[in-house]
């Protein structure tokens, strides 16, 4: 009987006091501070940074999906920008790219319009403004992302576009801001995010894309042959629904790797380049809720690439610091921004030699500028996995 009372007493204490809490995590200091915000058009989404007027100061451009336009902001060099110049586009612009499409030495802007299923090119006038070309490019059905690079080795910038439920479209540039007819390239799934770069170090441009939806899911490469032809790779694992993709040297071996974000699964995956046209997928790690875009840079100045993710329903940017071995610190460092963060761009916006982040915030129609705090490598020595609670 006494034994029963002892068990009852123990259970009462357990219920009243609860399980012992897990070991407290080391709280990470924020490495960015919100320094500046500026108005955009309605529902800003995709964001790019580049030096459009060749004054060695970064400028910004953002797609305003809700009012069919993009806004251009000339950088002043102190972390602030001139008032926006607004350019009308087709319906629902969702992606921007910058490149010199007419070979005049100045960066131009390409706009992908989702609802119109079209692409427009805005040429740099070299006077701080842009002028749309006469060509309305029709890549095909449901274009959702694009990237730019010299695909066929002629020193002229081309475009590649992901078509949501089918394939990838290649548009070869003519060097005057116009493009040839679309050429379809088959892929092994439903492409979402897309990148252009030299991923096997052979001097020729390759295409990397995330595949999500039905069928194969992961990352696929199209290995460039230098003439506009490609060799298709297998699909490498990269989470269950990878949507956004960024390239970086995650393990400091001189080869470009990938990080993908899975929106519905609130997670990130690192895909490590082995140097032989194959890749290894590392275990997924947590982001915030509904990660939209992911960008990479060395935010701490330690020589290792870090990543930042816009988490659309948390209203935060999460920063995961690279360890230089393909893994990242946990937990992420969270930075509060305005409502519904979307696109991001990185660069030194205020001329202090430190990398900053610009983020478009859809529900507030703002761009927030997060300036880097002058801190020295605030990295913890923490495991990747969350501690289990009792």
Short mmCIF file of the C-alpha atoms (twelve columns), coordinates in Angstrom:
data_MODEL
# 
_entry.id   MODEL 
# 
loop_
_atom_site.group_PDB 
_atom_site.id 
_atom_site.type_symbol 
_atom_site.label_atom_id 
_atom_site.label_alt_id 
_atom_site.label_comp_id 
_atom_site.label_asym_id 
_atom_site.label_seq_id 
_atom_site.Cartn_x 
_atom_site.Cartn_y 
_atom_site.Cartn_z 
_atom_site.pdbx_PDB_model_num 
ATOM 1   C CA . UNK A 1   0.000  0.000  0.000   1 
ATOM 2   C CA . UNK A 2   2.818  2.347  0.887   1 
ATOM 3   C CA . UNK A 3   4.314  1.633  -2.516  1 
ATOM 4   C CA . UNK A 4   1.065  2.757  -4.194  1 
ATOM 5   C CA . UNK A 5   1.110  5.990  -2.205  1 
ATOM 6   C CA . UNK A 6   4.724  6.582  -3.227  1 
ATOM 7   C CA . UNK A 7   3.883  6.134  -6.898  1 
ATOM 8   C CA . UNK A 8   0.853  8.439  -6.555  1 
ATOM 9   C CA . UNK A 9   2.951  11.103 -4.838  1 
ATOM 10  C CA . UNK A 10  5.578  10.900 -7.575  1 
ATOM 11  C CA . UNK A 11  2.943  11.266 -10.288 1 
ATOM 12  C CA . UNK A 12  1.427  14.297 -8.533  1 
ATOM 13  C CA . UNK A 13  4.823  15.992 -8.335  1 
ATOM 14  C CA . UNK A 14  5.463  15.150 -12.020 1 
ATOM 15  C CA . UNK A 15  2.107  16.632 -13.080 1 
ATOM 16  C CA . UNK A 16  2.515  19.764 -10.977 1 
ATOM 17  C CA . UNK A 17  6.093  20.479 -11.945 1 
ATOM 18  C CA . UNK A 18  6.030  19.116 -15.508 1 
ATOM 19  C CA . UNK A 19  8.862  17.583 -17.460 1 
ATOM 20  C CA . UNK A 20  12.281 19.074 -16.862 1 
ATOM 21  C CA . UNK A 21  12.906 21.676 -19.589 1 
ATOM 22  C CA . UNK A 22  15.459 20.893 -22.267 1 
ATOM 23  C CA . UNK A 23  18.841 22.470 -21.926 1 
ATOM 24  C CA . UNK A 24  18.591 26.146 -22.829 1 
ATOM 25  C CA . UNK A 25  20.054 27.142 -26.176 1 
ATOM 26  C CA . UNK A 26  22.646 29.809 -26.444 1 
ATOM 27  C CA . UNK A 27  20.884 32.946 -27.652 1 
ATOM 28  C CA . UNK A 28  22.475 34.331 -30.784 1 
ATOM 29  C CA . UNK A 29  23.015 38.072 -31.166 1 
ATOM 30  C CA . UNK A 30  21.453 39.646 -34.234 1 
ATOM 31  C CA . UNK A 31  24.089 40.599 -36.766 1 
ATOM 32  C CA . UNK A 32  21.907 42.983 -38.785 1 
ATOM 33  C CA . UNK A 33  19.915 46.034 -37.765 1 
ATOM 34  C CA . UNK A 34  16.953 47.522 -39.633 1 
ATOM 35  C CA . UNK A 35  18.367 50.854 -40.753 1 
ATOM 36  C CA . UNK A 36  16.102 52.126 -43.500 1 
ATOM 37  C CA . UNK A 37  12.778 51.443 -45.238 1 
ATOM 38  C CA . UNK A 38  11.387 52.822 -48.484 1 
ATOM 39  C CA . UNK A 39  8.072  52.638 -50.256 1 
ATOM 40  C CA . UNK A 40  7.438  50.415 -53.255 1 
ATOM 41  C CA . UNK A 41  4.503  49.751 -55.523 1 
ATOM 42  C CA . UNK A 42  1.798  47.295 -54.523 1 
ATOM 43  C CA . UNK A 43  2.874  43.796 -53.429 1 
ATOM 44  C CA . UNK A 44  6.647  43.930 -54.013 1 
ATOM 45  C CA . UNK A 45  8.209  40.543 -54.665 1 
ATOM 46  C CA . UNK A 46  11.430 39.761 -56.572 1 
ATOM 47  C CA . UNK A 47  14.343 42.076 -55.745 1 
ATOM 48  C CA . UNK A 48  17.743 42.596 -57.398 1 
ATOM 49  C CA . UNK A 49  20.785 44.753 -56.653 1 
ATOM 50  C CA . UNK A 50  23.333 45.886 -59.238 1 
ATOM 51  C CA . UNK A 51  25.393 48.917 -60.252 1 
ATOM 52  C CA . UNK A 52  23.258 50.198 -63.108 1 
ATOM 53  C CA . UNK A 53  24.927 53.584 -63.622 1 
ATOM 54  C CA . UNK A 54  28.560 52.451 -63.188 1 
ATOM 55  C CA . UNK A 55  29.360 54.696 -60.225 1 
ATOM 56  C CA . UNK A 56  30.450 51.799 -57.980 1 
ATOM 57  C CA . UNK A 57  27.321 52.196 -55.848 1 
ATOM 58  C CA . UNK A 58  24.641 49.510 -55.755 1 
ATOM 59  C CA . UNK A 59  21.123 50.301 -56.940 1 
ATOM 60  C CA . UNK A 60  17.920 48.302 -56.413 1 
ATOM 61  C CA . UNK A 61  15.000 47.182 -58.556 1 
ATOM 62  C CA . UNK A 62  11.883 45.394 -57.295 1 
ATOM 63  C CA . UNK A 63  8.946  43.783 -59.096 1 
ATOM 64  C CA . UNK A 64  5.584  45.156 -57.935 1 
ATOM 65  C CA . UNK A 65  3.352  42.167 -58.614 1 
ATOM 66  C CA . UNK A 66  0.144  43.841 -57.441 1 
ATOM 67  C CA . UNK A 67  0.285  46.841 -59.761 1 
ATOM 68  C CA . UNK A 68  2.100  45.475 -62.837 1 
ATOM 69  C CA . UNK A 69  5.291  47.494 -62.583 1 
ATOM 70  C CA . UNK A 70  8.818  47.525 -61.270 1 
ATOM 71  C CA . UNK A 71  10.469 50.225 -59.182 1 
ATOM 72  C CA . UNK A 72  14.064 51.388 -59.620 1 
ATOM 73  C CA . UNK A 73  16.046 53.023 -56.813 1 
ATOM 74  C CA . UNK A 74  19.356 54.759 -57.417 1 
ATOM 75  C CA . UNK A 75  21.768 54.104 -54.562 1 
ATOM 76  C CA . UNK A 76  23.334 57.101 -52.826 1 
ATOM 77  C CA . UNK A 77  26.119 55.093 -51.201 1 
ATOM 78  C CA . UNK A 78  25.256 55.723 -47.560 1 
ATOM 79  C CA . UNK A 79  22.650 52.967 -47.255 1 
ATOM 80  C CA . UNK A 80  19.818 55.122 -48.585 1 
ATOM 81  C CA . UNK A 81  18.323 55.461 -52.050 1 
ATOM 82  C CA . UNK A 82  16.670 58.063 -54.250 1 
ATOM 83  C CA . UNK A 83  12.892 58.008 -54.637 1 
ATOM 84  C CA . UNK A 84  11.595 55.212 -56.823 1 
ATOM 85  C CA . UNK A 85  11.173 55.473 -60.573 1 
ATOM 86  C CA . UNK A 86  8.236  53.292 -61.607 1 
ATOM 87  C CA . UNK A 87  8.072  51.443 -64.946 1 
ATOM 88  C CA . UNK A 88  4.918  49.755 -66.193 1 
ATOM 89  C CA . UNK A 89  5.221  46.089 -67.124 1 
ATOM 90  C CA . UNK A 90  2.929  43.269 -68.153 1 
ATOM 91  C CA . UNK A 91  0.578  41.710 -65.628 1 
ATOM 92  C CA . UNK A 92  1.950  40.198 -62.420 1 
ATOM 93  C CA . UNK A 93  5.737  40.591 -62.755 1 
ATOM 94  C CA . UNK A 94  7.378  37.936 -60.566 1 
ATOM 95  C CA . UNK A 95  11.053 37.841 -61.555 1 
ATOM 96  C CA . UNK A 96  13.782 40.330 -62.511 1 
ATOM 97  C CA . UNK A 97  17.271 39.785 -63.915 1 
ATOM 98  C CA . UNK A 98  20.061 42.245 -64.685 1 
ATOM 99  C CA . UNK A 99  22.610 41.936 -67.490 1 
ATOM 100 C CA . UNK A 100 24.033 43.934 -70.392 1 
ATOM 101 C CA . UNK A 101 21.654 42.736 -73.098 1 
ATOM 102 C CA . UNK A 102 22.648 45.285 -75.774 1 
ATOM 103 C CA . UNK A 103 26.427 45.215 -75.262 1 
ATOM 104 C CA . UNK A 104 26.815 48.904 -74.406 1 
ATOM 105 C CA . UNK A 105 28.573 48.353 -71.081 1 
ATOM 106 C CA . UNK A 106 25.533 49.175 -68.933 1 
ATOM 107 C CA . UNK A 107 23.294 46.707 -67.095 1 
ATOM 108 C CA . UNK A 108 19.717 46.348 -68.337 1 
ATOM 109 C CA . UNK A 109 16.682 44.717 -66.696 1 
ATOM 110 C CA . UNK A 110 14.620 41.728 -67.812 1 
ATOM 111 C CA . UNK A 111 11.105 41.290 -66.404 1 
ATOM 112 C CA . UNK A 112 9.133  38.031 -66.313 1 
ATOM 113 C CA . UNK A 113 5.349  38.574 -66.227 1 
ATOM 114 C CA . UNK A 114 3.440  35.594 -64.861 1 
ATOM 115 C CA . UNK A 115 -0.148 36.468 -65.823 1 
ATOM 116 C CA . UNK A 116 0.812  37.647 -69.328 1 
ATOM 117 C CA . UNK A 117 3.245  34.742 -69.781 1 
ATOM 118 C CA . UNK A 118 5.714  37.194 -71.257 1 
ATOM 119 C CA . UNK A 119 9.189  38.691 -70.847 1 
ATOM 120 C CA . UNK A 120 10.055 42.354 -71.387 1 
ATOM 121 C CA . UNK A 121 13.525 43.900 -71.664 1 
ATOM 122 C CA . UNK A 122 14.189 47.406 -70.338 1 
ATOM 123 C CA . UNK A 123 17.411 48.850 -71.741 1 
ATOM 124 C CA . UNK A 124 19.551 51.214 -69.699 1 
ATOM 125 C CA . UNK A 125 19.570 54.699 -71.251 1 
ATOM 126 C CA . UNK A 126 22.799 55.528 -69.352 1 
ATOM 127 C CA . UNK A 127 20.937 58.585 -68.012 1 
ATOM 128 C CA . UNK A 128 19.554 56.932 -64.890 1 
ATOM 129 C CA . UNK A 129 16.461 55.545 -66.586 1 
ATOM 130 C CA . UNK A 130 15.288 52.588 -68.695 1 
ATOM 131 C CA . UNK A 131 13.446 52.196 -72.002 1 
ATOM 132 C CA . UNK A 132 11.447 49.127 -72.959 1 
ATOM 133 C CA . UNK A 133 12.310 47.390 -76.226 1 
ATOM 134 C CA . UNK A 134 9.695  46.718 -78.887 1 
ATOM 135 C CA . UNK A 135 9.938  42.929 -78.507 1 
ATOM 136 C CA . UNK A 136 7.415  41.136 -76.298 1 
ATOM 137 C CA . UNK A 137 8.946  37.716 -75.661 1 
ATOM 138 C CA . UNK A 138 6.507  34.811 -75.288 1 
ATOM 139 C CA . UNK A 139 8.415  31.865 -73.791 1 
ATOM 140 C CA . UNK A 140 5.424  29.545 -73.422 1 
ATOM 141 C CA . UNK A 141 2.919  28.396 -70.832 1 
ATOM 142 C CA . UNK A 142 3.300  29.296 -67.129 1 
ATOM 143 C CA . UNK A 143 6.811  30.789 -66.886 1 
ATOM 144 C CA . UNK A 144 7.777  31.204 -63.225 1 
ATOM 145 C CA . UNK A 145 11.491 31.982 -62.991 1 
ATOM 146 C CA . UNK A 146 14.445 32.948 -65.134 1 
ATOM 147 C CA . UNK A 147 18.193 33.486 -65.095 1 
ATOM 148 C CA . UNK A 148 20.719 35.016 -67.460 1 
ATOM 149 C CA . UNK A 149 24.182 34.144 -68.761 1 
ATOM 150 C CA . UNK A 150 26.162 33.472 -71.937 1 
ATOM 151 C CA . UNK A 151 24.749 30.070 -72.840 1 
ATOM 152 C CA . UNK A 152 26.370 29.502 -76.246 1 
ATOM 153 C CA . UNK A 153 29.760 31.162 -75.815 1 
ATOM 154 C CA . UNK A 154 29.234 34.113 -78.168 1 
ATOM 155 C CA . UNK A 155 29.804 36.781 -75.455 1 
ATOM 156 C CA . UNK A 156 26.133 37.814 -75.692 1 
ATOM 157 C CA . UNK A 157 23.805 37.439 -72.725 1 
ATOM 158 C CA . UNK A 158 20.995 34.894 -73.057 1 
ATOM 159 C CA . UNK A 159 17.982 33.898 -70.934 1 
ATOM 160 C CA . UNK A 160 16.759 30.596 -69.511 1 
ATOM 161 C CA . UNK A 161 13.216 30.291 -68.161 1 
ATOM 162 C CA . UNK A 162 11.506 27.608 -66.071 1 
ATOM 163 C CA . UNK A 163 8.024  26.606 -67.222 1 
ATOM 164 C CA . UNK A 164 6.155  25.417 -64.150 1 
ATOM 165 C CA . UNK A 165 4.789  22.060 -65.246 1 
ATOM 166 C CA . UNK A 166 7.024  21.137 -68.151 1 
ATOM 167 C CA . UNK A 167 10.488 22.215 -69.204 1 
ATOM 168 C CA . UNK A 168 13.111 24.938 -69.481 1 
ATOM 169 C CA . UNK A 169 13.155 27.472 -72.314 1 
ATOM 170 C CA . UNK A 170 16.366 28.940 -73.748 1 
ATOM 171 C CA . UNK A 171 16.293 32.380 -75.402 1 
ATOM 172 C CA . UNK A 172 19.511 33.312 -77.197 1 
ATOM 173 C CA . UNK A 173 20.375 36.997 -77.171 1 
ATOM 174 C CA . UNK A 174 21.087 38.901 -80.381 1 
ATOM 175 C CA . UNK A 175 23.234 41.565 -78.707 1 
ATOM 176 C CA . UNK A 176 20.783 44.414 -79.309 1 
ATOM 177 C CA . UNK A 177 18.317 43.733 -76.493 1 
ATOM 178 C CA . UNK A 178 16.255 41.347 -78.611 1 
ATOM 179 C CA . UNK A 179 16.144 37.548 -78.483 1 
ATOM 180 C CA . UNK A 180 15.728 34.595 -80.815 1 
ATOM 181 C CA . UNK A 181 12.743 32.261 -80.781 1 
ATOM 182 C CA . UNK A 182 12.421 30.060 -77.680 1 
ATOM 183 C CA . UNK A 183 14.111 26.656 -77.679 1 
ATOM 184 C CA . UNK A 184 12.751 23.997 -75.336 1 
ATOM 185 C CA . UNK A 185 15.046 21.866 -73.166 1 
ATOM 186 C CA . UNK A 186 13.581 18.788 -71.502 1 
ATOM 187 C CA . UNK A 187 14.104 18.249 -67.783 1 
ATOM 188 C CA . UNK A 188 13.266 15.358 -65.454 1 
ATOM 189 C CA . UNK A 189 10.596 17.004 -63.321 1 
ATOM 190 C CA . UNK A 190 8.687  20.231 -62.765 1 
ATOM 191 C CA . UNK A 191 11.241 23.066 -62.617 1 
ATOM 192 C CA . UNK A 192 10.973 25.974 -60.182 1 
ATOM 193 C CA . UNK A 193 14.105 27.946 -59.254 1 
ATOM 194 C CA . UNK A 194 16.892 28.269 -61.829 1 
ATOM 195 C CA . UNK A 195 20.541 29.369 -61.871 1 
ATOM 196 C CA . UNK A 196 23.269 29.836 -64.465 1 
ATOM 197 C CA . UNK A 197 26.973 29.268 -63.768 1 
ATOM 198 C CA . UNK A 198 30.011 27.065 -64.381 1 
ATOM 199 C CA . UNK A 199 29.457 24.230 -61.924 1 
ATOM 200 C CA . UNK A 200 32.078 21.750 -63.198 1 
ATOM 201 C CA . UNK A 201 34.846 24.301 -63.851 1 
ATOM 202 C CA . UNK A 202 35.225 23.532 -67.546 1 
ATOM 203 C CA . UNK A 203 34.787 27.149 -68.631 1 
ATOM 204 C CA . UNK A 204 31.333 26.568 -70.117 1 
ATOM 205 C CA . UNK A 205 27.992 27.790 -68.797 1 
ATOM 206 C CA . UNK A 206 25.730 25.270 -67.091 1 
ATOM 207 C CA . UNK A 207 22.128 25.508 -65.900 1 
ATOM 208 C CA . UNK A 208 20.958 24.315 -62.474 1 
ATOM 209 C CA . UNK A 209 17.330 24.062 -61.457 1 
ATOM 210 C CA . UNK A 210 15.204 22.936 -58.550 1 
ATOM 211 C CA . UNK A 211 12.486 20.387 -59.339 1 
ATOM 212 C CA . UNK A 212 9.296  20.216 -57.247 1 
ATOM 213 C CA . UNK A 213 5.665  19.142 -57.592 1 
ATOM 214 C CA . UNK A 214 4.830  15.764 -59.103 1 
ATOM 215 C CA . UNK A 215 7.549  13.432 -60.332 1 
ATOM 216 C CA . UNK A 216 11.236 13.838 -59.537 1 
ATOM 217 C CA . UNK A 217 12.163 16.275 -56.781 1 
ATOM 218 C CA . UNK A 218 15.616 17.687 -56.198 1 
ATOM 219 C CA . UNK A 219 18.286 19.499 -58.210 1 
ATOM 220 C CA . UNK A 220 19.098 18.773 -61.849 1 
ATOM 221 C CA . UNK A 221 21.991 20.124 -63.911 1 
ATOM 222 C CA . UNK A 222 22.198 20.789 -67.623 1 
ATOM 223 C CA . UNK A 223 25.917 20.618 -68.366 1 
ATOM 224 C CA . UNK A 224 26.771 23.162 -71.048 1 
ATOM 225 C CA . UNK A 225 28.842 22.205 -74.081 1 
ATOM 226 C CA . UNK A 226 29.611 25.832 -74.940 1 
ATOM 227 C CA . UNK A 227 27.483 25.972 -78.088 1 
ATOM 228 C CA . UNK A 228 23.955 26.085 -76.679 1 
ATOM 229 C CA . UNK A 229 23.745 22.301 -76.352 1 
ATOM 230 C CA . UNK A 230 23.533 20.508 -73.006 1 
ATOM 231 C CA . UNK A 231 24.078 17.151 -71.353 1 
ATOM 232 C CA . UNK A 232 21.438 16.281 -68.774 1 
ATOM 233 C CA . UNK A 233 22.383 15.058 -65.301 1 
ATOM 234 C CA . UNK A 234 20.450 12.779 -62.979 1 
ATOM 235 C CA . UNK A 235 18.274 14.378 -60.292 1 
ATOM 236 C CA . UNK A 236 20.076 14.859 -56.981 1 
ATOM 237 C CA . UNK A 237 18.105 14.817 -53.750 1 
ATOM 238 C CA . UNK A 238 17.411 18.253 -52.265 1 
ATOM 239 C CA . UNK A 239 14.393 18.056 -49.979 1 
ATOM 240 C CA . UNK A 240 10.828 17.111 -50.771 1 
ATOM 241 C CA . UNK A 241 9.615  20.308 -52.456 1 
ATOM 242 C CA . UNK A 242 12.571 22.567 -53.356 1 
ATOM 243 C CA . UNK A 243 11.394 25.888 -54.745 1 
ATOM 244 C CA . UNK A 244 14.179 28.443 -54.319 1 
ATOM 245 C CA . UNK A 245 17.834 27.672 -55.061 1 
ATOM 246 C CA . UNK A 246 21.097 29.555 -54.503 1 
ATOM 247 C CA . UNK A 247 24.693 28.662 -55.377 1 
ATOM 248 C CA . UNK A 248 27.612 29.061 -52.964 1 
ATOM 249 C CA . UNK A 249 30.808 27.323 -51.915 1 
ATOM 250 C CA . UNK A 250 29.372 25.789 -48.752 1 
ATOM 251 C CA . UNK A 251 32.372 23.623 -47.807 1 
ATOM 252 C CA . UNK A 252 35.198 25.929 -48.907 1 
ATOM 253 C CA . UNK A 253 36.663 23.543 -51.497 1 
ATOM 254 C CA . UNK A 254 36.452 25.912 -54.463 1 
ATOM 255 C CA . UNK A 255 33.439 24.158 -56.021 1 
ATOM 256 C CA . UNK A 256 29.991 25.700 -56.186 1 
ATOM 257 C CA . UNK A 257 27.322 23.919 -54.142 1 
ATOM 258 C CA . UNK A 258 23.591 24.608 -53.748 1 
ATOM 259 C CA . UNK A 259 21.136 25.353 -50.970 1 
ATOM 260 C CA . UNK A 260 17.429 24.881 -51.657 1 
ATOM 261 C CA . UNK A 261 14.395 25.947 -49.647 1 
ATOM 262 C CA . UNK A 262 11.211 23.907 -49.299 1 
ATOM 263 C CA . UNK A 263 8.336  26.305 -48.692 1 
ATOM 264 C CA . UNK A 264 5.725  23.906 -47.339 1 
ATOM 265 C CA . UNK A 265 8.199  21.908 -45.220 1 
ATOM 266 C CA . UNK A 266 9.908  24.913 -43.588 1 
ATOM 267 C CA . UNK A 267 13.342 23.475 -44.301 1 
ATOM 268 C CA . UNK A 268 16.587 23.936 -46.224 1 
ATOM 269 C CA . UNK A 269 18.896 21.449 -47.932 1 
ATOM 270 C CA . UNK A 270 22.565 21.664 -48.860 1 
ATOM 271 C CA . UNK A 271 23.653 19.862 -52.030 1 
ATOM 272 C CA . UNK A 272 27.440 19.468 -52.101 1 
ATOM 273 C CA . UNK A 273 29.414 19.404 -55.352 1 
ATOM 274 C CA . UNK A 274 31.817 16.429 -55.501 1 
ATOM 275 C CA . UNK A 275 33.672 17.792 -58.541 1 
ATOM 276 C CA . UNK A 276 32.846 14.874 -60.829 1 
ATOM 277 C CA . UNK A 277 29.407 16.025 -62.026 1 
ATOM 278 C CA . UNK A 278 27.748 14.407 -59.018 1 
ATOM 279 C CA . UNK A 279 26.411 15.870 -55.785 1 
ATOM 280 C CA . UNK A 280 25.731 14.696 -52.234 1 
ATOM 281 C CA . UNK A 281 22.659 15.845 -50.318 1 
ATOM 282 C CA . UNK A 282 23.250 16.671 -46.648 1 
ATOM 283 C CA . UNK A 283 20.506 16.300 -43.996 1 
ATOM 284 C CA . UNK A 284 17.883 19.027 -44.146 1 
ATOM 285 C CA . UNK A 285 17.910 21.759 -41.526 1 
ATOM 286 C CA . UNK A 286 15.271 24.143 -40.238 1 
ATOM 287 C CA . UNK A 287 14.414 27.616 -41.436 1 
ATOM 288 C CA . UNK A 288 11.482 29.720 -40.309 1 
ATOM 289 C CA . UNK A 289 7.944  29.146 -41.558 1 
ATOM 290 C CA . UNK A 290 7.329  29.152 -45.311 1 
ATOM 291 C CA . UNK A 291 10.790 30.117 -46.575 1 
ATOM 292 C CA . UNK A 292 10.408 32.037 -49.837 1 
ATOM 293 C CA . UNK A 293 13.835 33.138 -51.056 1 
ATOM 294 C CA . UNK A 294 17.360 32.220 -50.022 1 
ATOM 295 C CA . UNK A 295 20.532 34.256 -50.640 1 
ATOM 296 C CA . UNK A 296 24.182 33.601 -49.808 1 
ATOM 297 C CA . UNK A 297 27.155 35.738 -48.841 1 
ATOM 298 C CA . UNK A 298 29.913 35.917 -46.229 1 
ATOM 299 C CA . UNK A 299 28.035 37.959 -43.643 1 
ATOM 300 C CA . UNK A 300 30.628 37.650 -40.861 1 
ATOM 301 C CA . UNK A 301 33.853 38.123 -42.811 1 
ATOM 302 C CA . UNK A 302 35.334 34.790 -41.716 1 
ATOM 303 C CA . UNK A 303 35.771 33.443 -45.241 1 
ATOM 304 C CA . UNK A 304 32.810 31.043 -45.002 1 
ATOM 305 C CA . UNK A 305 29.580 31.453 -46.956 1 
ATOM 306 C CA . UNK A 306 26.418 32.077 -44.919 1 
ATOM 307 C CA . UNK A 307 22.763 32.056 -45.985 1 
ATOM 308 C CA . UNK A 308 19.744 34.253 -45.313 1 
ATOM 309 C CA . UNK A 309 16.138 33.181 -45.832 1 
ATOM 310 C CA . UNK A 310 12.925 35.224 -46.041 1 
ATOM 311 C CA . UNK A 311 10.265 33.446 -43.965 1 
ATOM 312 C CA . UNK A 312 7.000  34.817 -45.276 1 
ATOM 313 C CA . UNK A 313 4.555  33.994 -42.466 1 
ATOM 314 C CA . UNK A 314 6.965  34.685 -39.576 1 
ATOM 315 C CA . UNK A 315 7.868  38.190 -40.793 1 
ATOM 316 C CA . UNK A 316 11.526 37.421 -40.151 1 
ATOM 317 C CA . UNK A 317 14.770 36.911 -42.008 1 
ATOM 318 C CA . UNK A 318 16.695 33.932 -40.667 1 
ATOM 319 C CA . UNK A 319 20.474 33.861 -41.022 1 
ATOM 320 C CA . UNK A 320 22.391 30.567 -40.792 1 
ATOM 321 C CA . UNK A 321 26.150 30.933 -40.516 1 
ATOM 322 C CA . UNK A 322 28.384 28.618 -42.509 1 
ATOM 323 C CA . UNK A 323 30.916 26.430 -40.729 1 
ATOM 324 C CA . UNK A 324 32.946 25.896 -43.909 1 
ATOM 325 C CA . UNK A 325 32.208 22.166 -44.048 1 
ATOM 326 C CA . UNK A 326 28.827 22.299 -45.811 1 
ATOM 327 C CA . UNK A 327 26.828 22.671 -42.594 1 
ATOM 328 C CA . UNK A 328 25.362 25.719 -40.898 1 
ATOM 329 C CA . UNK A 329 24.856 26.846 -37.321 1 
ATOM 330 C CA . UNK A 330 21.630 26.107 -35.485 1 
ATOM 331 C CA . UNK A 331 19.404 27.770 -34.435 1 
ATOM 332 C CA . UNK A 332 19.217 30.450 -37.127 1 
ATOM 333 C CA . UNK A 333 19.575 34.096 -36.145 1 
ATOM 334 C CA . UNK A 334 16.180 35.751 -36.587 1 
ATOM 335 C CA . UNK A 335 15.757 39.378 -37.647 1 
ATOM 336 C CA . UNK A 336 12.328 41.000 -37.551 1 
ATOM 337 C CA . UNK A 337 11.230 42.802 -40.733 1 
ATOM 338 C CA . UNK A 338 7.952  44.196 -42.044 1 
ATOM 339 C CA . UNK A 339 5.047  41.949 -42.964 1 
ATOM 340 C CA . UNK A 340 5.366  39.096 -45.469 1 
ATOM 341 C CA . UNK A 341 9.029  39.244 -46.567 1 
ATOM 342 C CA . UNK A 342 9.658  38.081 -50.113 1 
ATOM 343 C CA . UNK A 343 12.651 38.801 -52.352 1 
ATOM 344 C CA . UNK A 344 16.128 39.585 -51.041 1 
ATOM 345 C CA . UNK A 345 19.326 41.100 -52.389 1 
ATOM 346 C CA . UNK A 346 22.731 41.424 -50.747 1 
ATOM 347 C CA . UNK A 347 25.578 43.898 -51.080 1 
ATOM 348 C CA . UNK A 348 27.426 46.726 -49.383 1 
ATOM 349 C CA . UNK A 349 24.778 49.434 -49.622 1 
ATOM 350 C CA . UNK A 350 26.393 51.962 -47.261 1 
ATOM 351 C CA . UNK A 351 30.057 51.714 -48.259 1 
ATOM 352 C CA . UNK A 352 31.382 50.382 -44.954 1 
ATOM 353 C CA . UNK A 353 32.836 47.216 -46.444 1 
ATOM 354 C CA . UNK A 354 30.231 44.990 -44.756 1 
ATOM 355 C CA . UNK A 355 27.492 43.002 -46.487 1 
ATOM 356 C CA . UNK A 356 23.917 44.260 -46.000 1 
ATOM 357 C CA . UNK A 357 20.542 42.755 -46.950 1 
ATOM 358 C CA . UNK A 358 17.578 44.345 -48.730 1 
ATOM 359 C CA . UNK A 359 14.219 42.580 -48.415 1 
ATOM 360 C CA . UNK A 360 10.873 43.339 -50.051 1 
ATOM 361 C CA . UNK A 361 7.885  43.164 -47.681 1 
ATOM 362 C CA . UNK A 362 4.700  42.478 -49.615 1 
ATOM 363 C CA . UNK A 363 1.939  43.388 -47.175 1 
ATOM 364 C CA . UNK A 364 3.465  46.752 -46.195 1 
ATOM 365 C CA . UNK A 365 4.664  47.718 -49.696 1 
ATOM 366 C CA . UNK A 366 8.152  48.398 -48.383 1 
ATOM 367 C CA . UNK A 367 11.789 47.499 -48.906 1 
ATOM 368 C CA . UNK A 368 13.650 47.089 -45.615 1 
ATOM 369 C CA . UNK A 369 17.417 47.611 -45.536 1 
ATOM 370 C CA . UNK A 370 19.217 45.539 -42.909 1 
ATOM 371 C CA . UNK A 371 22.682 46.939 -42.269 1 
ATOM 372 C CA . UNK A 372 25.456 44.749 -40.973 1 
ATOM 373 C CA . UNK A 373 26.568 45.332 -37.407 1 
ATOM 374 C CA . UNK A 374 30.335 45.537 -36.979 1 
ATOM 375 C CA . UNK A 375 30.753 42.288 -35.076 1 
ATOM 376 C CA . UNK A 376 33.447 39.639 -35.228 1 
ATOM 377 C CA . UNK A 377 32.199 36.165 -36.141 1 
ATOM 378 C CA . UNK A 378 29.384 35.637 -33.583 1 
ATOM 379 C CA . UNK A 379 29.186 31.900 -34.239 1 
ATOM 380 C CA . UNK A 380 28.137 29.356 -31.614 1 
ATOM 381 C CA . UNK A 381 29.337 25.782 -31.497 1 
ATOM 382 C CA . UNK A 382 25.907 24.208 -31.683 1 
ATOM 383 C CA . UNK A 383 24.590 20.969 -33.213 1 
ATOM 384 C CA . UNK A 384 22.411 20.963 -36.306 1 
ATOM 385 C CA . UNK A 385 19.468 19.120 -34.739 1 
ATOM 386 C CA . UNK A 386 16.974 20.609 -32.323 1 
ATOM 387 C CA . UNK A 387 17.216 19.241 -28.774 1 
ATOM 388 C CA . UNK A 388 14.450 16.794 -27.954 1 
ATOM 389 C CA . UNK A 389 12.006 17.775 -25.232 1 
ATOM 390 C CA . UNK A 390 10.933 15.301 -22.604 1 
# 
